[in-house]
Coordinates of C-alpha atoms and ligand atoms in Angstrom, one line a residue:
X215 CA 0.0 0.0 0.0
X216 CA 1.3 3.3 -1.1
X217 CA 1.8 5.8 2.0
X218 CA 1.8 10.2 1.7
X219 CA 2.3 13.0 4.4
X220 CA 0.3 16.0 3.5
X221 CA 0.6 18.4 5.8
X222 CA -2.2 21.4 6.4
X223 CA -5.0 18.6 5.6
X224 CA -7.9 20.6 8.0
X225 CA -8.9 22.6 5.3
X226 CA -8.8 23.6 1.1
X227 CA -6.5 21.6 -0.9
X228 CA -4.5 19.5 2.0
X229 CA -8.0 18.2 3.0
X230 CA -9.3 17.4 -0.4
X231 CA -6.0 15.7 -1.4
X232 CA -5.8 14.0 1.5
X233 CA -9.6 12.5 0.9
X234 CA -8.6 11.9 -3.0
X235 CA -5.9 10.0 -2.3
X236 CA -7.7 8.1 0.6
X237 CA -10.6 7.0 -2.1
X238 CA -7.5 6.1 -4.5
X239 CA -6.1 3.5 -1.8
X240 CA -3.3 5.0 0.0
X241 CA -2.5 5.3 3.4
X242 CA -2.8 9.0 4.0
X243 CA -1.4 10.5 7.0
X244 CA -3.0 13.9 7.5
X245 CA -1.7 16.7 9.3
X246 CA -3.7 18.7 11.3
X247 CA -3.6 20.7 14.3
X248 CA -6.3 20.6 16.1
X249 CA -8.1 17.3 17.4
X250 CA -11.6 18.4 16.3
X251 CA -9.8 18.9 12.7
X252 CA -8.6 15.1 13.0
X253 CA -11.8 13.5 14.0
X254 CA -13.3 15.5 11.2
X255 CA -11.0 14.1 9.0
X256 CA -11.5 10.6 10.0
X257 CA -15.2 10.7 9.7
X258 CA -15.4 11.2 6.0
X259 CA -12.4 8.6 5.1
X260 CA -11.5 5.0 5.4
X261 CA -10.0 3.6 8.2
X262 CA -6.5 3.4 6.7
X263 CA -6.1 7.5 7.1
X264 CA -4.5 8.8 9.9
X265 CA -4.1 11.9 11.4
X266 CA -0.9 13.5 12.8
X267 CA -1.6 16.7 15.4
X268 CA 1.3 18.8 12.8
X269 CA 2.1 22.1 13.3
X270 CA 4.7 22.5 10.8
X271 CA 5.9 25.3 12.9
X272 CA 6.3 23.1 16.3
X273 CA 10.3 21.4 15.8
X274 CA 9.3 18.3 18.1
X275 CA 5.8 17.9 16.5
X276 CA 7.6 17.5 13.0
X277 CA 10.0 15.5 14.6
X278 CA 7.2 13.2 16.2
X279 CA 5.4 12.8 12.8
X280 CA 8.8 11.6 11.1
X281 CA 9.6 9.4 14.3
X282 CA 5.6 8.3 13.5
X283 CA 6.8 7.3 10.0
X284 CA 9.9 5.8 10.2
X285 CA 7.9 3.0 11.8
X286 CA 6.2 2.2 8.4
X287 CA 8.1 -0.6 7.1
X288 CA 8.1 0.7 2.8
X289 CA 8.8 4.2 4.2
X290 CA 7.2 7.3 2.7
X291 CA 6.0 6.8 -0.8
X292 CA 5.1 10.8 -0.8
X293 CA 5.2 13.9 1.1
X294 CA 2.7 16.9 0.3
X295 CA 4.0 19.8 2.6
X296 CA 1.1 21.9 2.0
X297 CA 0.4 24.0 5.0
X298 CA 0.4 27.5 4.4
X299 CA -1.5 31.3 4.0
X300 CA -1.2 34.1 2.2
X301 CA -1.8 37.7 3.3
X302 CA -2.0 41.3 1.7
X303 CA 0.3 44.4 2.5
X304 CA 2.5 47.0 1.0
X305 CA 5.9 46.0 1.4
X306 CA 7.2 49.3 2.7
X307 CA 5.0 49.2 5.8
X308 CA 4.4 45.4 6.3
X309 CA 5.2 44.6 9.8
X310 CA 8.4 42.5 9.5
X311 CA 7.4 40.1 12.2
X312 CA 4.3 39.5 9.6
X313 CA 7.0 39.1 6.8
X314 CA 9.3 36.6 9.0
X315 CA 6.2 34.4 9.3
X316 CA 5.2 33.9 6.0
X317 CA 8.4 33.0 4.7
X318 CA 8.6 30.4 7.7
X319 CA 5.5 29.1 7.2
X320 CA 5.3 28.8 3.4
X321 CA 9.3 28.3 2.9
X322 CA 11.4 27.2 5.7
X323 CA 8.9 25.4 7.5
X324 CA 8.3 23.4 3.9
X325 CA 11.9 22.6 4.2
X326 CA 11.9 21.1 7.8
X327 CA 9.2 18.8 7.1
X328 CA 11.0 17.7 3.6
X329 CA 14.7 17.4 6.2
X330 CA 12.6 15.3 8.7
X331 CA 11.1 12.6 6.3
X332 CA 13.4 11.7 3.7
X333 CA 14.6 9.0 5.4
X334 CA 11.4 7.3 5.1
X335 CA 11.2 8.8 1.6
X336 CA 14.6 7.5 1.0
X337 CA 13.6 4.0 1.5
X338 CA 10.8 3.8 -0.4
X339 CA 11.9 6.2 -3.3
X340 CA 9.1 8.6 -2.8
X341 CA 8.6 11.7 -4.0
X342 CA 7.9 15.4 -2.8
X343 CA 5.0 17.6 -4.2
X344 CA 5.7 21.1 -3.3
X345 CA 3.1 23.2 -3.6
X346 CA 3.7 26.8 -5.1
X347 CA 1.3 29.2 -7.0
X348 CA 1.5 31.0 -9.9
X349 CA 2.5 33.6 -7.7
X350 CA 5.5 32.2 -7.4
X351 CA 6.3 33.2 -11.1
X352 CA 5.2 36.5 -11.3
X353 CA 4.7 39.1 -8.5
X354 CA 1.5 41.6 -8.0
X355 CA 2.0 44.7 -5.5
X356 CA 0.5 44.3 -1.8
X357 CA 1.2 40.4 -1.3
X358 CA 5.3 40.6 -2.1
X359 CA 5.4 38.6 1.1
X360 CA 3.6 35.7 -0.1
X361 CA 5.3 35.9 -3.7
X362 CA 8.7 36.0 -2.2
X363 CA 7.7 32.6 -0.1
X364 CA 6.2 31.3 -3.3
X365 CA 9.3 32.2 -5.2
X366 CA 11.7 30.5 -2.6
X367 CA 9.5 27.6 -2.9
X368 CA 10.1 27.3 -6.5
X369 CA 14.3 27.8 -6.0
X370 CA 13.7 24.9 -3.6
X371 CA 11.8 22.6 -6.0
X372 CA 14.1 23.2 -9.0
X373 CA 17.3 22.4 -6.6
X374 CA 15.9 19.6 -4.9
X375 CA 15.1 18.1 -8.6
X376 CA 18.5 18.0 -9.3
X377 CA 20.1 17.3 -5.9
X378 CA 17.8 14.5 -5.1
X379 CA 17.8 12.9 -9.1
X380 CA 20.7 10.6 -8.3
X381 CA 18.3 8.8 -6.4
X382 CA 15.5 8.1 -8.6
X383 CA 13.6 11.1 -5.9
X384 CA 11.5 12.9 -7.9
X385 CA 10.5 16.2 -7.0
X386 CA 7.2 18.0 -8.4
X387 CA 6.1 21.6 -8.1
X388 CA 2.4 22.1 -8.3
X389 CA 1.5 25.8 -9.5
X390 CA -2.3 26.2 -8.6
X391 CA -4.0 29.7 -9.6
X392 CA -6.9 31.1 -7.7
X393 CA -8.6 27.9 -5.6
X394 CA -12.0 28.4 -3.3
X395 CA -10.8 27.6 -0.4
X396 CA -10.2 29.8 3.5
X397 CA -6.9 31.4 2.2
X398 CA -8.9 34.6 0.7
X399 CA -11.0 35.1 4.4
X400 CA -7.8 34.2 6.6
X401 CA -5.8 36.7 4.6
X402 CA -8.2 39.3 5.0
X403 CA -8.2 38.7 8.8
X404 CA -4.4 38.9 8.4
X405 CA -4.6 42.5 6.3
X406 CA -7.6 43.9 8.2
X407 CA -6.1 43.7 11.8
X408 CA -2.3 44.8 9.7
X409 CA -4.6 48.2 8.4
X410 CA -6.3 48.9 11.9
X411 CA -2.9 49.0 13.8
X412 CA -1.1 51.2 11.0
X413 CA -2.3 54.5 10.2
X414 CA 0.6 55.2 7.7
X415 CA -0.2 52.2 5.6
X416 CA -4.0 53.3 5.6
X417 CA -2.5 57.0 4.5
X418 CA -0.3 56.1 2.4
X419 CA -2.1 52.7 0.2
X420 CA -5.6 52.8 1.8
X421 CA -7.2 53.5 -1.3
X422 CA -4.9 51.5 -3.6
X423 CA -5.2 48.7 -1.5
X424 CA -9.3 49.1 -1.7
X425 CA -9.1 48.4 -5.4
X426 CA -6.5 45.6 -4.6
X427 CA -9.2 44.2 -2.4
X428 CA -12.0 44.2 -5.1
X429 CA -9.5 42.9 -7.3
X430 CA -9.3 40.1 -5.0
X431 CA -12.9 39.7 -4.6
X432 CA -13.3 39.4 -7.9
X433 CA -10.3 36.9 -8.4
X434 CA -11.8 34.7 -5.5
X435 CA -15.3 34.5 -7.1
X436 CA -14.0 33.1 -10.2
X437 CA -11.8 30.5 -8.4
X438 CA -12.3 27.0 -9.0
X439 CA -12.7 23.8 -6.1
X440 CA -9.4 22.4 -4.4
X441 CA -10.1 19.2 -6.0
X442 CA -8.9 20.1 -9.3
X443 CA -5.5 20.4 -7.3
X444 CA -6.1 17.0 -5.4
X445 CA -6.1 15.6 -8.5
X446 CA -3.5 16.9 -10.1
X447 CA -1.2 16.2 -7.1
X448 CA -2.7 13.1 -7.6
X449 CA -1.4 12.4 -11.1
X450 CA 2.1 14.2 -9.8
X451 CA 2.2 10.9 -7.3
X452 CA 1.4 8.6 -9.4
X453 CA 2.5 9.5 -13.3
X454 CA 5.9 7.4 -13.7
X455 CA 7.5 10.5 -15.6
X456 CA 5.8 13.7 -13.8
X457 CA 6.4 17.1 -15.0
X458 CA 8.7 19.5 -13.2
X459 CA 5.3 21.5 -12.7
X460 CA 2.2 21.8 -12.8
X461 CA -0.1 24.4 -13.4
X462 CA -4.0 24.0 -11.9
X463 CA -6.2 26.6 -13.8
X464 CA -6.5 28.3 -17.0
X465 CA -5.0 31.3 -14.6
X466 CA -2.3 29.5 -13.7
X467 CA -1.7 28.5 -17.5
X468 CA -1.8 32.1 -18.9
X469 CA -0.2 34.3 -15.6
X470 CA 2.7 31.5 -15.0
X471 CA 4.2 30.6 -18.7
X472 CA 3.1 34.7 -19.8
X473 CA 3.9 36.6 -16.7
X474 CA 7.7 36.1 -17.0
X475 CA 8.6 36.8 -20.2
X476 CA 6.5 39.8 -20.8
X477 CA 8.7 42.7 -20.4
X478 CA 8.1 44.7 -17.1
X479 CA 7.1 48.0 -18.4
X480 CA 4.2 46.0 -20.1
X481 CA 3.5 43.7 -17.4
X482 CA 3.3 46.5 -14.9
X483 CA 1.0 48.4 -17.1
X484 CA -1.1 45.1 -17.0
X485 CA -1.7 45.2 -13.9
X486 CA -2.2 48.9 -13.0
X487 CA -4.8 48.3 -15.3
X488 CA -6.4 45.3 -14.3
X489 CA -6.3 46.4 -10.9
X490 CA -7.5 50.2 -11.5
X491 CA -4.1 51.1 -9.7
X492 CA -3.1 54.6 -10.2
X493 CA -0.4 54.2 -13.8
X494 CA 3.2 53.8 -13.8
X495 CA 5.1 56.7 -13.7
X496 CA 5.9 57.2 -17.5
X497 CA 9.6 57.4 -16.9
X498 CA 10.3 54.4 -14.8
Ligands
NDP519 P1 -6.4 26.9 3.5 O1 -6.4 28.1 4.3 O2 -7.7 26.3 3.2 O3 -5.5 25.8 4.2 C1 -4.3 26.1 4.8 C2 -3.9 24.9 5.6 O4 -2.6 25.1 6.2 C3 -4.8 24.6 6.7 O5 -5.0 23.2 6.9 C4 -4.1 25.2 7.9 O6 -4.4 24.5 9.2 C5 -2.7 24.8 7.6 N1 -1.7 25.5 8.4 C6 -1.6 26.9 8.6 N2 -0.6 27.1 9.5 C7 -0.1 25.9 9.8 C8 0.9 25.4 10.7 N3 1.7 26.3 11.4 N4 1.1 24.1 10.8 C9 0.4 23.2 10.1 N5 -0.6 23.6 9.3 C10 -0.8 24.9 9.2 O7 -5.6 27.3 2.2 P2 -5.3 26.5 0.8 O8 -5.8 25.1 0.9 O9 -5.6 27.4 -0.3 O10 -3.7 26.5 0.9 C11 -2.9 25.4 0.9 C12 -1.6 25.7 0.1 O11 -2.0 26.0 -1.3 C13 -0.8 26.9 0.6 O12 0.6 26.6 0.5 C14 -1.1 28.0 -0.5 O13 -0.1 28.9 -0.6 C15 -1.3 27.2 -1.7 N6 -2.0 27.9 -2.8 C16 -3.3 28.2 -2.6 C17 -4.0 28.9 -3.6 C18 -5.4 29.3 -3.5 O14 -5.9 30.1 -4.4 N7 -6.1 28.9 -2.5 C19 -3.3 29.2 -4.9 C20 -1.9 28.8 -4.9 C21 -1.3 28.1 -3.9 P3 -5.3 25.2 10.3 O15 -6.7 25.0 9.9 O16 -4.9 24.5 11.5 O17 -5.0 26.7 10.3

């Protein structure tokens, strides 16, 4: 029986590839962090899945869940370290303990979980599905946080390929675009509470940022169910020759293969555009 990790499995696209890949026949290990999470998980699945309490911020939780897996005898056939939010703010302001947090949540804390299981992955020659975004190709203003972890998260993928090749390990990225899941209304927790203690941000972007926001809106509307990714992630598992990447969405198609090679003047322009942002200054 085929075994995966996917971490951040309580909600969006961990949960729904963590119930895919239950139906398919694996032996899923979820990770979640709270108990009411778990038993939530467990009542819509087989008996074969089972949750790990995983905050992939918590050093000795990760090392618990490795410990938890080094027990299975095939090892780790894949690891989905999925756990992670996103969050809106003008870099110049952006509180930089709010910065430091999403780059260890969506990066280094990505990495820890990948350092703690590969033994188990080594055994049984599994692979790692990273998950990044198509923000992680191109960058929009107000979420250069969340682009930079997204960016670090491709780096990572595209070294791991290679350093991890010599051993048959293959490594996947998985580029979704806009997906309906809690990330939009955590975000805007994240951003609201980021505006209210910060009267120079609301001075200086407020109203930029209120057309960001309707932007947003309007992006999350048109986003499409978590289990297009599941099953993507799905085919990334299984596929004997898997892509390098994979794009989820006709979004992700257009913004991640266009986005970096149109020049930046254009791409800029784009985007003022798209957004209703007050135009680039004509001599930049
Ligand atoms: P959700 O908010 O629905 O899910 C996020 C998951 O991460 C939850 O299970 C959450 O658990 C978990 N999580 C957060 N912090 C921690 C932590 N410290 N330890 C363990 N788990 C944690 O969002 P998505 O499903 O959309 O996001 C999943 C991944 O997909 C993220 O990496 C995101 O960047 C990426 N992605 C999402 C896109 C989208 O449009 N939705 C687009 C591109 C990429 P809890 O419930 O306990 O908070």
């Amino acid at each position: 029986m085929k075994t995966v990790l996917v971490t951040g499995a309580s909600s969006g696209i961990g949960r729904a590839t963590a119930r895919r890949l239950d139906a398919a026949g694996w032996k899923v290990f979820a990770g979640v962090r709270r108990e009411e999470d778990a038993a939530a998980l467990r009542a819509g699945s087989s008996s074969r899945l089972e949750p790990l309490i995983l905050d992939v911020l918590d050093a000795d939780a990760i090392a618990a869940a490795a410990e938890r897996l080094e027990a299975e005898p095939g090892g780790l056939d894949g690891l989905v370290p999925n756990a992670g939010s996103a969050f809106a703010g003008p870099l110049e302001t952006l509180p930089l303990d709010l910065f430091r947090e999403q780059l260890e949540l969506n990066l280094t804390a990505q990495l820890a979980t990948i350092q703690a299981v590969m033994p188990a992955i080594r055994r049984a020659r599994g692979r790692l599905i990273l998950i990044s975004s198509d923000g992680g190709r191109v960058a929009l203003p107000y979420t250069g946080a969340y682009h930079a972890s997204k960016y670090g998260i491709e780096a990572i993928g595209d070294s791991l390929r290679q350093e991890l090749a010599p051993w048959g390990i293959k490594v996947v990225l998985i580029l979704p675009g806009a997906i309906d899941t809690e990330i939009w209304t955590r975000g805007e927790v994240v951003a609201d509470k980021m505006f209210e203690e910060s009267p120079r941000t609301r001075e200086l972007y407020g109203s930029q940022t209120d057309k960001y926001r309707e932007f947003i809106h309007k992006v999350a509307k048109d986003a499409i169910p978590p289990e297009k990714v599941a099953a993507r992630i799905e085919v990334a598992l299984t596929k004997p020759r898997p892509r390098a990447r994979y794009m989820v969405g006709l979004d992700a198609q257009v913004v991640a293969r266009l986005g970096p090679v149109i020049p930046p003047a254009i791409f800029d322009w784009v985007i003022a555009k798209t957004m209703r942002l007050p135009k680039p200054d004509a001599d930049s």
